[in-house]
Short mmCIF file of C-alpha atoms and ligand atoms in Angstrom, two decimals:
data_model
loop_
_atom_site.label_atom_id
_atom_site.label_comp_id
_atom_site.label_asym_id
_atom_site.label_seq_id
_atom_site.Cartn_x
_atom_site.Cartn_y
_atom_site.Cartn_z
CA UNK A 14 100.28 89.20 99.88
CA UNK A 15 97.75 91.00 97.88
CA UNK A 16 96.26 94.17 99.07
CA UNK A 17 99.28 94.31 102.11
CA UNK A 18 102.69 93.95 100.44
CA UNK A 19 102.39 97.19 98.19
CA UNK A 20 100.49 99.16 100.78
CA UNK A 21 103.94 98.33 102.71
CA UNK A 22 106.15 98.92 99.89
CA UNK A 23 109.55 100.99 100.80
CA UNK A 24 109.55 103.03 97.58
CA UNK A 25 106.23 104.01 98.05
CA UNK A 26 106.58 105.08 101.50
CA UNK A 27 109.80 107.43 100.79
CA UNK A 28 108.07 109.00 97.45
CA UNK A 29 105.12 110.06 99.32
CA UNK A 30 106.73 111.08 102.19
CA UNK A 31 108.93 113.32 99.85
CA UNK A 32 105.62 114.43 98.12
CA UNK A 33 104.39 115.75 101.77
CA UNK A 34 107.69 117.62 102.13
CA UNK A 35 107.56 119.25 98.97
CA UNK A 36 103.42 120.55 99.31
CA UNK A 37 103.67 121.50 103.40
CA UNK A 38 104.42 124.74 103.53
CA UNK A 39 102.74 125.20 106.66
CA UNK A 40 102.88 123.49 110.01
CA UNK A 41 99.46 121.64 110.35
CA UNK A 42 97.57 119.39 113.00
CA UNK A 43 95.84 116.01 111.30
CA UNK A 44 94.04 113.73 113.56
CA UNK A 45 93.75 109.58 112.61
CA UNK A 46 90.45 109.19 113.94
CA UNK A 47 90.54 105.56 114.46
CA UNK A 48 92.41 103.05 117.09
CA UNK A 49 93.14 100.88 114.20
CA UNK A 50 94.81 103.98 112.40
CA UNK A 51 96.76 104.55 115.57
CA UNK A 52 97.77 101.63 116.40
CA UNK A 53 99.58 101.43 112.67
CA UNK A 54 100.89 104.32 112.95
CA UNK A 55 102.65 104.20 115.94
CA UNK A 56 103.79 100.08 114.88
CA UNK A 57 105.27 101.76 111.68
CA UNK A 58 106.42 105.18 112.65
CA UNK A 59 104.28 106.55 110.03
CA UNK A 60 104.23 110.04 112.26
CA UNK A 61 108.17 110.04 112.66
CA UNK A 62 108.22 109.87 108.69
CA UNK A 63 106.09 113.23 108.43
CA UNK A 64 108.21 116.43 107.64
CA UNK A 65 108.70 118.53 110.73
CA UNK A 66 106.48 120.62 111.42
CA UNK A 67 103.78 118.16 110.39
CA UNK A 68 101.84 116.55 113.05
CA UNK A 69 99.84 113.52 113.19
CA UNK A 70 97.55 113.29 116.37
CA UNK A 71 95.89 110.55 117.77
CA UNK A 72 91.81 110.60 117.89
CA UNK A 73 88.68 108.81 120.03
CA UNK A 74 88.66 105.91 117.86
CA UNK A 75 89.39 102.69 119.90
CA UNK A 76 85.83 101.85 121.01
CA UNK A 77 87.41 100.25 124.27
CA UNK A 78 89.31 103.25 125.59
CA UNK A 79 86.31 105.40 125.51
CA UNK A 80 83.46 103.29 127.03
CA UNK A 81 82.98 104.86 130.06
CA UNK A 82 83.47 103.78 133.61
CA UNK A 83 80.35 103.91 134.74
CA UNK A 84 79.39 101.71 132.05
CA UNK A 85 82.02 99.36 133.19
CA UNK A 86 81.11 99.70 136.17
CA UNK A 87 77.66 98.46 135.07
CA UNK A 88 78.93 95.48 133.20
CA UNK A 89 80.40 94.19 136.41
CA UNK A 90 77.33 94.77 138.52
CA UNK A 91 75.56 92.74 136.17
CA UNK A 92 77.71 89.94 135.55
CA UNK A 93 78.10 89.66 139.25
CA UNK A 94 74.55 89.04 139.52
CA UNK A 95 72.95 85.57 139.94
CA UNK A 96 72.29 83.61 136.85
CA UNK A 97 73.94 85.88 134.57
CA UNK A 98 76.03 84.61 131.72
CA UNK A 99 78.17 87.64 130.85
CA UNK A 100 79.30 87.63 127.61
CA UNK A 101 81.67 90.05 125.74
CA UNK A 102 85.07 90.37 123.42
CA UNK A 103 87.93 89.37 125.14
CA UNK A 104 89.56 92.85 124.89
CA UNK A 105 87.06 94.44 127.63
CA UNK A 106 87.89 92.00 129.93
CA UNK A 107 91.10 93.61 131.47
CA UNK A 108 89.90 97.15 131.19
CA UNK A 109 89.36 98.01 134.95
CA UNK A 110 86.49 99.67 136.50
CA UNK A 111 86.44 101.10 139.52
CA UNK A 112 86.46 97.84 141.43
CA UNK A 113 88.94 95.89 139.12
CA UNK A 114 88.24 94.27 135.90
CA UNK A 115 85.60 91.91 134.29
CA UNK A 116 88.89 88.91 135.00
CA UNK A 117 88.99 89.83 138.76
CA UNK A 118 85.52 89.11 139.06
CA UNK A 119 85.69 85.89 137.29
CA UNK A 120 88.01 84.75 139.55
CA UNK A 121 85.77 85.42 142.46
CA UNK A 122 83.11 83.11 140.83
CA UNK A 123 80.66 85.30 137.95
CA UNK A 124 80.00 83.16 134.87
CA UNK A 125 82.26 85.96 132.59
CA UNK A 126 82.41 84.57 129.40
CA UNK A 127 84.52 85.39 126.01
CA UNK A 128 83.16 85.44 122.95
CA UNK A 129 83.92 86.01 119.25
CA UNK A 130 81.09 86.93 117.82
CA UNK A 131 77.30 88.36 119.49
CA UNK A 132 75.82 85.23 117.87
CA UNK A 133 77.52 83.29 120.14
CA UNK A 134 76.06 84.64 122.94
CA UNK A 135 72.76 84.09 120.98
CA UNK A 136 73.73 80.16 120.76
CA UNK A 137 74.46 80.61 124.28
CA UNK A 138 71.50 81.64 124.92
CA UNK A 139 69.31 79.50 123.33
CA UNK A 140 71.21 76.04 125.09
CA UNK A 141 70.66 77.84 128.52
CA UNK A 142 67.21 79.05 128.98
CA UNK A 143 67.41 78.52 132.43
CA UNK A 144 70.15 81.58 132.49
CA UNK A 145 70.46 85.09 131.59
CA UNK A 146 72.85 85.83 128.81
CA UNK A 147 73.98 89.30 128.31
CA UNK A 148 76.39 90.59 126.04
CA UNK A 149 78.25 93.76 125.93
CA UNK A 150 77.54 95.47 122.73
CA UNK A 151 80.08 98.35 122.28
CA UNK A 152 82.27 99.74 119.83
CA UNK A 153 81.89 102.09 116.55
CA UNK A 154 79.24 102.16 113.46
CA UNK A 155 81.57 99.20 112.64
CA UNK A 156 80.65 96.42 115.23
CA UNK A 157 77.19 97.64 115.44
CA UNK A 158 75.58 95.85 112.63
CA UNK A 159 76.44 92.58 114.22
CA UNK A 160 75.23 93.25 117.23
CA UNK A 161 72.21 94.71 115.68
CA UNK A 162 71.58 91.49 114.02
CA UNK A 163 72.02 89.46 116.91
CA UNK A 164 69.43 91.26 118.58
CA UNK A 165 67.02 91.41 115.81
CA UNK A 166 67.01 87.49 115.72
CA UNK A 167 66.33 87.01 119.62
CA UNK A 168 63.44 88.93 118.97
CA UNK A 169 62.39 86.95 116.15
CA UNK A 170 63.19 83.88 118.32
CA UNK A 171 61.44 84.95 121.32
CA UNK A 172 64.48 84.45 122.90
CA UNK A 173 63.55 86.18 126.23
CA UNK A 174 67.02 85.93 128.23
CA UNK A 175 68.97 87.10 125.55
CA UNK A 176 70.07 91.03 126.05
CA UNK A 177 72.40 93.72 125.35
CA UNK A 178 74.34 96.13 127.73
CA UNK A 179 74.53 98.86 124.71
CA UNK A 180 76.88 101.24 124.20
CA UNK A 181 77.55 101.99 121.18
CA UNK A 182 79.37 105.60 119.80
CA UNK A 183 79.30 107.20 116.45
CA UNK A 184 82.26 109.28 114.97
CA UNK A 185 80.91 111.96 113.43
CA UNK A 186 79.46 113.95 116.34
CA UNK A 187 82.54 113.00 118.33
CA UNK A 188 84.85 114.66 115.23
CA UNK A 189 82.26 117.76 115.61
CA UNK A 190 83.07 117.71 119.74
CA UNK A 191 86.44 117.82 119.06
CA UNK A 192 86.55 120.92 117.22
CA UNK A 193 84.59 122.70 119.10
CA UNK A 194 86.15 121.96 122.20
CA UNK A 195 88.77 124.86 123.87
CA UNK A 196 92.21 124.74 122.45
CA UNK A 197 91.51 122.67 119.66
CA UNK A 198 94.54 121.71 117.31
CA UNK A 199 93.39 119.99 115.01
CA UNK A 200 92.95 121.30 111.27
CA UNK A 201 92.33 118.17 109.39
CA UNK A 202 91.37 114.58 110.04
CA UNK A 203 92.38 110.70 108.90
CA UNK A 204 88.85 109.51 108.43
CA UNK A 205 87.67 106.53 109.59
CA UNK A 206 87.86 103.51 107.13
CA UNK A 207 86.00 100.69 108.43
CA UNK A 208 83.08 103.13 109.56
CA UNK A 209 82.54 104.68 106.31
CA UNK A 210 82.17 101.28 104.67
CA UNK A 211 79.32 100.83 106.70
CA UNK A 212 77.91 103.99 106.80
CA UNK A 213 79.29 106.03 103.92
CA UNK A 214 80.76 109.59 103.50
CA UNK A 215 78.00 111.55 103.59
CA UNK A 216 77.64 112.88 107.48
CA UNK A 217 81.04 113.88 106.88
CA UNK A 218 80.32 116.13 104.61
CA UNK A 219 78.62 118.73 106.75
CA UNK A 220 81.52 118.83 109.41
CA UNK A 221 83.82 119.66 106.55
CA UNK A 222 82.07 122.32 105.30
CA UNK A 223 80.53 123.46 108.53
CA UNK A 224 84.23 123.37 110.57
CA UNK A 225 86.64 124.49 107.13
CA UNK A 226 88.31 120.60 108.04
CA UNK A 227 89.35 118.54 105.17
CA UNK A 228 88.14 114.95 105.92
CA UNK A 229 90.03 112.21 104.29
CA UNK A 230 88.73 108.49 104.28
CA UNK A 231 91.79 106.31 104.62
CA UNK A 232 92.85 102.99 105.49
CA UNK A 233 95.34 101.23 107.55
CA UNK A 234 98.67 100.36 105.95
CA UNK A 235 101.90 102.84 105.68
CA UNK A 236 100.84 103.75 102.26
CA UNK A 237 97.36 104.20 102.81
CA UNK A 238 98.20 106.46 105.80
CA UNK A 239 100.69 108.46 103.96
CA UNK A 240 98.60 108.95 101.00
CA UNK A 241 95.83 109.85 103.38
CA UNK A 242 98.05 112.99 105.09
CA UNK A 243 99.03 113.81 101.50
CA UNK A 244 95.48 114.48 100.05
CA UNK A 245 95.18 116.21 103.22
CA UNK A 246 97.87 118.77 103.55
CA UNK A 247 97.27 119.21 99.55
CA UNK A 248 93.63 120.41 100.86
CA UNK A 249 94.86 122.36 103.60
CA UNK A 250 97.51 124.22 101.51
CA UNK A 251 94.88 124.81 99.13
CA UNK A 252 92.08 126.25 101.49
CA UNK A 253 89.72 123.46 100.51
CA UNK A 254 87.55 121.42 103.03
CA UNK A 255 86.22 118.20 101.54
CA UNK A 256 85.82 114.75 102.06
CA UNK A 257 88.02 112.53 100.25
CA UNK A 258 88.16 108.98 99.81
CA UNK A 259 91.77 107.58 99.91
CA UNK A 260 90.97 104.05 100.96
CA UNK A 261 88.12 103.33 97.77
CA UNK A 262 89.24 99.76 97.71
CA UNK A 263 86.98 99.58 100.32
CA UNK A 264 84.70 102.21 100.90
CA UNK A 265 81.97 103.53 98.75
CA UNK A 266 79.78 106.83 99.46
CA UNK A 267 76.98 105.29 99.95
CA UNK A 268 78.43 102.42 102.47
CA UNK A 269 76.86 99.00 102.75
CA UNK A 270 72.92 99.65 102.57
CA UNK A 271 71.90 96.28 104.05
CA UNK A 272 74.11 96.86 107.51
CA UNK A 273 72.92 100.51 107.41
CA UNK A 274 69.06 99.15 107.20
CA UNK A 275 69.85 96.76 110.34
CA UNK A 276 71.12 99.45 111.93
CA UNK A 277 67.83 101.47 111.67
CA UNK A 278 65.70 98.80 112.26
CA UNK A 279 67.16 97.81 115.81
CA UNK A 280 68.71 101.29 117.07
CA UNK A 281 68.31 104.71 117.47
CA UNK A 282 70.62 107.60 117.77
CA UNK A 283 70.74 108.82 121.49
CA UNK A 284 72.87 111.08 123.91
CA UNK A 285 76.27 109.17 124.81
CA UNK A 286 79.14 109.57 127.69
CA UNK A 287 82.15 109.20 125.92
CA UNK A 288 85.10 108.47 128.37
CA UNK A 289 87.61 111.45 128.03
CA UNK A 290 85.19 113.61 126.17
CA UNK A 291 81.91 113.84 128.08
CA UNK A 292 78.39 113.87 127.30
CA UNK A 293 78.17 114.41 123.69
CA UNK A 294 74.41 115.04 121.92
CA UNK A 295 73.12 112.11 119.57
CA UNK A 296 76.80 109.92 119.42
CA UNK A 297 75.55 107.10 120.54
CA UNK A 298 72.76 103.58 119.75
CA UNK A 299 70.23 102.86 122.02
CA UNK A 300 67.88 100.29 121.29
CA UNK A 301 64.45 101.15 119.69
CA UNK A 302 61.60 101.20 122.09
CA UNK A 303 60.05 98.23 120.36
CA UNK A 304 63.63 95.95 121.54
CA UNK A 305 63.64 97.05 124.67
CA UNK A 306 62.91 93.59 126.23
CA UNK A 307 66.33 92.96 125.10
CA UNK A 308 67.99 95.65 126.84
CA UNK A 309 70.26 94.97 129.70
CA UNK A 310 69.80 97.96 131.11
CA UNK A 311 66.24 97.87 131.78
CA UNK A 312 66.48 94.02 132.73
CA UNK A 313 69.01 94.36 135.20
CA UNK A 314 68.39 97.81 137.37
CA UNK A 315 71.81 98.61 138.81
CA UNK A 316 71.67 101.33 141.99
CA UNK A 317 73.36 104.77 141.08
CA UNK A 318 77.34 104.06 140.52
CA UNK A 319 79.86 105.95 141.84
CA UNK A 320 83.09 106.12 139.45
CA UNK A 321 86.65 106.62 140.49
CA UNK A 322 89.05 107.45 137.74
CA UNK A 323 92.54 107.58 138.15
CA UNK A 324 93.75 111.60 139.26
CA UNK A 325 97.06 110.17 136.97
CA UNK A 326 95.06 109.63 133.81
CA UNK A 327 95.33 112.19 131.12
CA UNK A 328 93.40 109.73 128.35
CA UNK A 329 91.04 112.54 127.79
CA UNK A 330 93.33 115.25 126.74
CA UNK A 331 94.96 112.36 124.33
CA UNK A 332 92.08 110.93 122.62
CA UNK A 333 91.18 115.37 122.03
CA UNK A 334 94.57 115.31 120.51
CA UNK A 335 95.96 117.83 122.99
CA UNK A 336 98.62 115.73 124.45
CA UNK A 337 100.79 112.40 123.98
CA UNK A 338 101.30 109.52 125.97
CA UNK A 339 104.48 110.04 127.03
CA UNK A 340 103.24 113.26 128.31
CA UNK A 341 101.73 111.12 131.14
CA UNK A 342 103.73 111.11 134.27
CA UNK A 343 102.30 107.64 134.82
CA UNK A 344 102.85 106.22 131.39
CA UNK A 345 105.37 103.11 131.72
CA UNK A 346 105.56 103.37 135.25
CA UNK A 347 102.65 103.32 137.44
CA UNK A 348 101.11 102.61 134.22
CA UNK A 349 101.46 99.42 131.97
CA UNK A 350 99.65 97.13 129.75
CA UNK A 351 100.15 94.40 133.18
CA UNK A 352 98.43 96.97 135.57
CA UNK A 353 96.39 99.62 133.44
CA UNK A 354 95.63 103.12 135.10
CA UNK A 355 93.11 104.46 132.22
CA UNK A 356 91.57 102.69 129.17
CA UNK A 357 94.30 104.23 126.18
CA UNK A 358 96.54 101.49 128.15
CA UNK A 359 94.36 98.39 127.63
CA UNK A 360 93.54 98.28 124.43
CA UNK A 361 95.78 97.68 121.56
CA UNK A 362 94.55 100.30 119.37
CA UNK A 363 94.96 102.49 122.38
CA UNK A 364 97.29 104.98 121.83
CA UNK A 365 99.21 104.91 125.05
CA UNK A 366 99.26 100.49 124.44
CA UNK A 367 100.89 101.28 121.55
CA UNK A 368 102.90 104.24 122.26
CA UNK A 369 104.06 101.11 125.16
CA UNK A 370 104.55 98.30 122.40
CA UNK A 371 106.65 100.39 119.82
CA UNK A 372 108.44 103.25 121.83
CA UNK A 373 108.62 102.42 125.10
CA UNK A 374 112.01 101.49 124.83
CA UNK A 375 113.38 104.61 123.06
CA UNK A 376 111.52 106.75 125.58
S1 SF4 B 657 99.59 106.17 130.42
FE1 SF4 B 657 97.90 105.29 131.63
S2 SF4 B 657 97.43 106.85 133.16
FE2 SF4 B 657 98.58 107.87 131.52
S3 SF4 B 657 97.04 108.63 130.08
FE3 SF4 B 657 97.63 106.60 129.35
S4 SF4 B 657 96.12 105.22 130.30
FE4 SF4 B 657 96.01 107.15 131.45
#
């Protein structure tokens, strides 16, 4: 298949895994910043390819694992309201909160709906105007523009029960967190693919420069991962700190103008939580004042939460790239895909869900 086969392609992967031998003359730390990264990765071995002393580690890119509980915990206060039509990707359904998931509380009778795209919640909305429907807009600069849109059009359509629980991150001031946090490792990153073809290259460029990081753009398949940690150890061996686009198939430096101008038009950049990294300034979307009849938040006042994480989890030190899943002393035991401790289980481009799929048996 075009665009998959040769990005798969066994002589490809050994001469550039040869080619990372031959410049690493140094041990070095790279981070794939996103879950979709990871999850490939892990599914291929790409890391167990890498010459020793070169070390992949895994980032705060799966937009599930790093919602945070309180916001989950908000989600199920609201769906368990009255009325409510809760609406949201399947894949935040199982992730549990402190009182058990978004499922659970189907089961006990809340109108907790799937969906595969925010406009059908918007459709939703406009055959039920007797209910509320909210939908639970998270996830990366990627998802965002959809959501955006969705939003923009129930306010063009007066369509008063139609809102958003947002909470929506942005990557570069979480890669700028993660260098400045204590013990940091890492020396150069996997960029994000997908984001930058939204929103381009060129808040990356700062970090670089600001942080001595090389920054390469790279996409998803063996090849493109391999090529990616190539440009990148060439940069590191080389004392150079730029951002480099590996995966230009896809992504441009200017990104896709049109989602970018939704994106303004609907949100604004705001403090986020960030589950395993903390507060972190400006990372997040919140909707502009003007939208704010759409926002869940507002609509539904929940009382002050109190969040219980599990003592077990370590998810935070993973997704800073500080330690591994199997460096869990829950991970495969009291922790599984079936019965999920922390979010890095739930998701599949969680690292310890796929650390589970691919390695559990070897481990
Ligand atoms: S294995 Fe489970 S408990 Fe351990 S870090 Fe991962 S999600 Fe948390």
């Amino acid at each position: 298949m075009k665009f998959i086969d040769e990005y798969r392609e066994a002589d490809a992967v050994a001469r550039l895994c040869d080619a990372i031998a031959a410049a690493a003359t140094h041990p070095w730390v790279v981070m794939e910043v996103c879950g979709g990264q990871t999850h490939s990765i892990v599914r291929y071995g790409v890391d167990r390819l890498l010459p020793p002393g070169v070390e992949l580690v895994h980032g705060p890119g799966c937009p599930v694992c790093v919602t945070p509980l309180q916001t989950i915990d908000r989600a199920h206060a609201i769906a368990a309201r009255p009325g409510v039509i809760f609406c949201s990707f399947g894949d935040m359904l199982r992730v549990p909160g402190s009182h058990g998931d978004l499922l659970s509380l189907r089961a006990r009778g809340a109108d907790v709906r799937v969906v595969y795209s925010p406009l059908d919640a918007l459709a939703l909305a406009a055959a039920r105007p007797d209910r509320e429907v909210v939908f639970f807009a998270i996830g990366f600069e990627t998802t965002a523009p959809a959501n955006a849109m969705a939003i923009a059009l129930a306010h063009k359509r007066r369509l008063s029960n139609f809102s958003a629980l947002v909470s929506h991150v942005l990557v570069p001031p979480a890669i700028a967190s993660i260098l400045q946090s204590p013990g940091n490792r890492v020396q150069g990153f996997l960029g994000p693919g997908h984001v930058c073809t939204i929103m381009g290259t060129a808040e990356y460029a700062p970090i670089a420069r600001r942080y001595r990081v090389p920054i390469v753009i790279t996409g998803f398949e063996p090849v493109d991962l391999l090529d990616g940690m190539l440009r990148c150890v060439r940069q590191l061996e080389a004392g150079r700190a730029e951002v480099e686009i590996q995966y230009s198939r896809v992504v441009r430096d200017e990104g896709n103008a049109h989602a970018r101008a939704l994106l303004d038009e609907v949100f604004e950049p705001c403090d986020r939580a960030w589950r395993g990294l903390g507060t972190i300034p400006k990372s997040g979307f919140k909707l502009r004042a003007e939208l704010r009849d759409h926002d869940a938040e507002r609509r539904f006042e929940v009382d002050t939460l109190v969040t219980r994480e599990s003592p077990l989890c370590i998810s935070g030190r993973i997704l800073k790239g500080l330690a591994k899943p199997c460096d869990c002393s829950a991970f495969g035991t009291r922790c599984t895909p079936e019965s999920p401790l922390g979010a890095t289980m739930v998701s599949s481009e969680g690292a310890c869900a796929a650390y589970y799929l691919y390695r559990k048996a070897a481990s």
